[in-house]
Amino acid sequence: MSMALVRALKDVAADIDARFDRALTLPEDPRADLFKAMRHAAIGGGKRLRPLLVSASARMFNVNAESIGRAGLALECIHVYSLIHDDLPAMDDDDMRRGKPTVHKVFDEATAILAGDSLLALAFEVLANPATHADPSVRADLVLALAAAAGPHGMAGGQMLDLEAERTTLDLPAITRLQALKTGALIGCAVEFGAILGRIPPEGRVGLRGYAHDIGLAFQIADDILDVEGDEELMGKKLRKDEAAGKETFLTLMGLERAREQARLLVDQAIEHLHDFGERADLLRDIARFTLERKN
C-alpha cells in the first residue's frame, strides 16, 4: 500500500468520525438511546472506502475540503444504515460488525431499525444543506445520484436479489448484476459525487464510471475470497455465512484461482479507464490496487 493511500485512509477516517461526532450529539431527552445507537454504528471501524473515493475523485477537480467531507459523510450515512438493517434477524442475522456487537444486540431491534432510518434521512439532510455546496443545482444532483444508488434500482434492489439468492440458484451474470447493485451502486455514486462537485458534465464522467464499475466488482470478488480465507478477528464479523447458507458467490461459480485472476483483470481495467486524468488520478489507482491487498 502506498504511503499516499495510508495517509488518505487515516485522514478520511478521522474526518468522518469527527463529522459523525458533531452530527450525533446526544440530546437530553428520551431520544438519547436512538443517538447512542447511531453513534455505536457510525463512529469507529470500517474502511471508509466510499468517503475516500469521494475525496480522491473530487480532489482531481480542486473541490474544497468542506464540500468533500460533507458529501462523504452523506454517503457513509447510507452505508452504515444499510449495515444496521442488513445485520437484523430478518436479514442476515449477524451478531458482530466492525469488531463489535451489532446495533440490535447492544440495544434492540426497534432501536436498530430507527437508527438505520435516521441515518438514511440524515444523508439527504446533509446533502441538501447549502453548506455542502453553494449551487442548489449541484446539491440537487448529489441528492438525485444518492437516491438512485440507494434505492430499488441500486443498493436496496441488490439486497432484495441477495435475499432471493437464498431461495434459488443464480448463475454468474445474475451474481454480477446482484453485486453491481448491492455493492457497486454506492461505490459508483462515490466516484460520481466527485465529478458532480467538480461540475464535470456527464460526458466527461465516462472514464470515472468505468473505473467505479470495475473496482466495485473487484471489491466484491475480493470480499468473497476473504469470506473463505480471511481472519474473523481482522474482518470484525462472522465469516463463511454464504457457504453455510448454500448461496452462490463469485468464488463458488469461478473457483479460487479464476476469481483471483478476474479480480486482477478488473483492477487493471479500472486503472486503464483513468488514462485521461494523468497523475491527478494516482490516488484512485492506489485505491483500485488496495481492493486486492486488503485484509478486511
PDB file of C-alpha atoms in Angstrom, residues 124-242:
ATOM      1  CA  PHE A 124     -30.171  13.743   2.470  1.00  0.00           C
ATOM      2  CA  GLU A 125     -30.342  16.458   5.133  1.00  0.00           C
ATOM      3  CA  VAL A 126     -26.555  16.817   4.860  1.00  0.00           C
ATOM      4  CA  LEU A 127     -26.543  16.938   1.053  1.00  0.00           C
ATOM      5  CA  ALA A 128     -29.423  19.411   0.770  1.00  0.00           C
ATOM      6  CA  ASN A 129     -27.808  21.875   3.195  1.00  0.00           C
ATOM      7  CA  PRO A 130     -26.207  24.905   1.475  1.00  0.00           C
ATOM      8  CA  ALA A 131     -23.050  24.190   3.491  1.00  0.00           C
ATOM      9  CA  THR A 132     -22.426  21.236   1.165  1.00  0.00           C
ATOM     10  CA  HIS A 133     -22.303  23.412  -1.957  1.00  0.00           C
ATOM     11  CA  ALA A 134     -23.382  26.961  -2.740  1.00  0.00           C
ATOM     12  CA  ASP A 135     -25.029  25.948  -6.033  1.00  0.00           C
ATOM     13  CA  PRO A 136     -28.502  24.429  -5.479  1.00  0.00           C
ATOM     14  CA  SER A 137     -28.297  22.563  -8.800  1.00  0.00           C
ATOM     15  CA  VAL A 138     -25.160  20.772  -7.601  1.00  0.00           C
ATOM     16  CA  ARG A 139     -26.898  19.852  -4.348  1.00  0.00           C
ATOM     17  CA  ALA A 140     -29.915  18.571  -6.283  1.00  0.00           C
ATOM     18  CA  ASP A 141     -27.660  16.433  -8.496  1.00  0.00           C
ATOM     19  CA  LEU A 142     -25.976  14.966  -5.401  1.00  0.00           C
ATOM     20  CA  VAL A 143     -29.353  14.116  -3.852  1.00  0.00           C
ATOM     21  CA  LEU A 144     -30.582  12.535  -7.085  1.00  0.00           C
ATOM     22  CA  ALA A 145     -27.426  10.451  -7.510  1.00  0.00           C
ATOM     23  CA  LEU A 146     -27.537   9.153  -3.945  1.00  0.00           C
ATOM     24  CA  ALA A 147     -31.264   8.384  -4.038  1.00  0.00           C
ATOM     25  CA  ALA A 148     -30.797   6.370  -7.240  1.00  0.00           C
ATOM     26  CA  ALA A 149     -27.802   4.486  -5.833  1.00  0.00           C
ATOM     27  CA  ALA A 150     -29.517   3.645  -2.535  1.00  0.00           C
ATOM     28  CA  GLY A 151     -32.980   2.670  -3.746  1.00  0.00           C
ATOM     29  CA  PRO A 152     -34.639  -0.176  -5.663  1.00  0.00           C
ATOM     30  CA  HIS A 153     -32.502   0.436  -8.765  1.00  0.00           C
ATOM     31  CA  GLY A 154     -29.364   0.348  -6.616  1.00  0.00           C
ATOM     32  CA  MET A 155     -28.336  -0.974  -3.215  1.00  0.00           C
ATOM     33  CA  ALA A 156     -31.794  -1.910  -1.877  1.00  0.00           C
ATOM     34  CA  GLY A 157     -32.620  -3.696  -5.113  1.00  0.00           C
ATOM     35  CA  GLY A 158     -29.369  -5.621  -4.835  1.00  0.00           C
ATOM     36  CA  GLN A 159     -30.210  -6.593  -1.275  1.00  0.00           C
ATOM     37  CA  MET A 160     -33.550  -7.959  -2.467  1.00  0.00           C
ATOM     38  CA  LEU A 161     -31.763 -10.014  -5.110  1.00  0.00           C
ATOM     39  CA  ASP A 162     -29.433 -11.249  -2.372  1.00  0.00           C
ATOM     40  CA  LEU A 163     -32.394 -12.442  -0.307  1.00  0.00           C
ATOM     41  CA  GLU A 164     -33.735 -14.241  -3.372  1.00  0.00           C
ATOM     42  CA  ALA A 165     -30.332 -15.926  -3.782  1.00  0.00           C
ATOM     43  CA  GLU A 166     -31.072 -17.863  -0.580  1.00  0.00           C
ATOM     44  CA  ARG A 167     -34.058 -19.492  -2.286  1.00  0.00           C
ATOM     45  CA  THR A 168     -32.772 -20.094  -5.809  1.00  0.00           C
ATOM     46  CA  THR A 169     -29.586 -20.891  -7.712  1.00  0.00           C
ATOM     47  CA  LEU A 170     -28.023 -17.941  -9.539  1.00  0.00           C
ATOM     48  CA  ASP A 171     -25.605 -18.057 -12.451  1.00  0.00           C
ATOM     49  CA  LEU A 172     -22.605 -15.771 -12.958  1.00  0.00           C
ATOM     50  CA  PRO A 173     -24.460 -12.997 -14.858  1.00  0.00           C
ATOM     51  CA  ALA A 174     -27.110 -12.919 -12.119  1.00  0.00           C
ATOM     52  CA  ILE A 175     -24.494 -12.735  -9.352  1.00  0.00           C
ATOM     53  CA  THR A 176     -22.678  -9.980 -11.257  1.00  0.00           C
ATOM     54  CA  ARG A 177     -25.907  -7.977 -11.548  1.00  0.00           C
ATOM     55  CA  LEU A 178     -26.716  -8.557  -7.868  1.00  0.00           C
ATOM     56  CA  GLN A 179     -23.325  -7.277  -6.708  1.00  0.00           C
ATOM     57  CA  ALA A 180     -23.288  -4.393  -9.195  1.00  0.00           C
ATOM     58  CA  LEU A 181     -26.401  -3.153  -7.406  1.00  0.00           C
ATOM     59  CA  LYS A 182     -25.791  -4.192  -3.790  1.00  0.00           C
ATOM     60  CA  THR A 183     -22.128  -3.147  -3.562  1.00  0.00           C
ATOM     61  CA  GLY A 184     -21.296  -1.385  -6.795  1.00  0.00           C
ATOM     62  CA  ALA A 185     -24.039   1.242  -6.790  1.00  0.00           C
ATOM     63  CA  LEU A 186     -22.707   3.128  -3.751  1.00  0.00           C
ATOM     64  CA  ILE A 187     -19.115   2.790  -4.956  1.00  0.00           C
ATOM     65  CA  GLY A 188     -20.162   4.227  -8.294  1.00  0.00           C
ATOM     66  CA  CYS A 189     -22.037   7.022  -6.522  1.00  0.00           C
ATOM     67  CA  ALA A 190     -18.929   7.902  -4.513  1.00  0.00           C
ATOM     68  CA  VAL A 191     -16.876   8.473  -7.656  1.00  0.00           C
ATOM     69  CA  GLU A 192     -19.802  10.280  -9.308  1.00  0.00           C
ATOM     70  CA  PHE A 193     -20.014  12.631  -6.315  1.00  0.00           C
ATOM     71  CA  GLY A 194     -16.502  13.881  -7.037  1.00  0.00           C
ATOM     72  CA  ALA A 195     -17.436  14.686 -10.629  1.00  0.00           C
ATOM     73  CA  ILE A 196     -20.694  16.372  -9.609  1.00  0.00           C
ATOM     74  CA  LEU A 197     -18.918  18.539  -7.034  1.00  0.00           C
ATOM     75  CA  GLY A 198     -16.304  19.374  -9.668  1.00  0.00           C
ATOM     76  CA  ARG A 199     -19.053  20.372 -12.131  1.00  0.00           C
ATOM     77  CA  ILE A 200     -17.868  17.826 -14.689  1.00  0.00           C
ATOM     78  CA  PRO A 201     -20.569  17.262 -17.354  1.00  0.00           C
ATOM     79  CA  PRO A 202     -21.931  13.720 -17.794  1.00  0.00           C
ATOM     80  CA  GLU A 203     -19.966  13.152 -20.994  1.00  0.00           C
ATOM     81  CA  GLY A 204     -16.768  13.848 -19.056  1.00  0.00           C
ATOM     82  CA  ARG A 205     -17.510  11.118 -16.489  1.00  0.00           C
ATOM     83  CA  VAL A 206     -17.351   8.067 -18.748  1.00  0.00           C
ATOM     84  CA  GLY A 207     -13.883   7.016 -17.610  1.00  0.00           C
ATOM     85  CA  LEU A 208     -14.759   7.509 -13.950  1.00  0.00           C
ATOM     86  CA  ARG A 209     -17.898   5.412 -14.337  1.00  0.00           C
ATOM     87  CA  GLY A 210     -15.933   2.600 -15.979  1.00  0.00           C
ATOM     88  CA  TYR A 211     -13.388   2.768 -13.165  1.00  0.00           C
ATOM     89  CA  ALA A 212     -16.089   2.615 -10.488  1.00  0.00           C
ATOM     90  CA  HIS A 213     -17.884  -0.303 -12.156  1.00  0.00           C
ATOM     91  CA  ASP A 214     -14.709  -2.378 -12.340  1.00  0.00           C
ATOM     92  CA  ILE A 215     -13.444  -1.722  -8.816  1.00  0.00           C
ATOM     93  CA  GLY A 216     -16.930  -2.391  -7.450  1.00  0.00           C
ATOM     94  CA  LEU A 217     -16.870  -5.905  -8.895  1.00  0.00           C
ATOM     95  CA  ALA A 218     -13.215  -6.435  -7.932  1.00  0.00           C
ATOM     96  CA  PHE A 219     -14.031  -5.357  -4.380  1.00  0.00           C
ATOM     97  CA  GLN A 220     -16.836  -7.911  -4.122  1.00  0.00           C
ATOM     98  CA  ILE A 221     -14.740 -10.730  -5.567  1.00  0.00           C
ATOM     99  CA  ALA A 222     -12.044  -9.891  -3.011  1.00  0.00           C
ATOM    100  CA  ASP A 223     -14.753  -9.900  -0.324  1.00  0.00           C
ATOM    101  CA  ASP A 224     -15.858 -13.380  -1.389  1.00  0.00           C
ATOM    102  CA  ILE A 225     -12.251 -14.586  -1.181  1.00  0.00           C
ATOM    103  CA  LEU A 226     -11.809 -13.014   2.264  1.00  0.00           C
ATOM    104  CA  ASP A 227     -15.033 -14.674   3.405  1.00  0.00           C
ATOM    105  CA  VAL A 228     -13.315 -18.013   2.829  1.00  0.00           C
ATOM    106  CA  GLU A 229      -9.673 -17.222   3.584  1.00  0.00           C
ATOM    107  CA  GLY A 230      -9.925 -14.220   5.898  1.00  0.00           C
ATOM    108  CA  ASP A 231      -9.448 -13.867   9.634  1.00  0.00           C
ATOM    109  CA  GLU A 232     -12.668 -13.226  11.583  1.00  0.00           C
ATOM    110  CA  GLU A 233     -10.842 -11.024  14.081  1.00  0.00           C
ATOM    111  CA  LEU A 234      -9.403  -8.836  11.337  1.00  0.00           C
ATOM    112  CA  MET A 235     -12.679  -8.790   9.412  1.00  0.00           C
ATOM    113  CA  GLY A 236     -14.648  -7.938  12.564  1.00  0.00           C
ATOM    114  CA  LYS A 237     -17.590 -10.128  11.579  1.00  0.00           C
ATOM    115  CA  LYS A 238     -18.597 -13.754  11.181  1.00  0.00           C
ATOM    116  CA  LEU A 239     -17.269 -15.364   8.008  1.00  0.00           C
ATOM    117  CA  ARG A 240     -18.388 -18.190   5.703  1.00  0.00           C
ATOM    118  CA  LYS A 241     -22.096 -17.446   6.166  1.00  0.00           C
ATOM    119  CA  ASP A 242     -22.808 -17.564   2.415  1.00  0.00           C
TER     120      ASP A 242
END
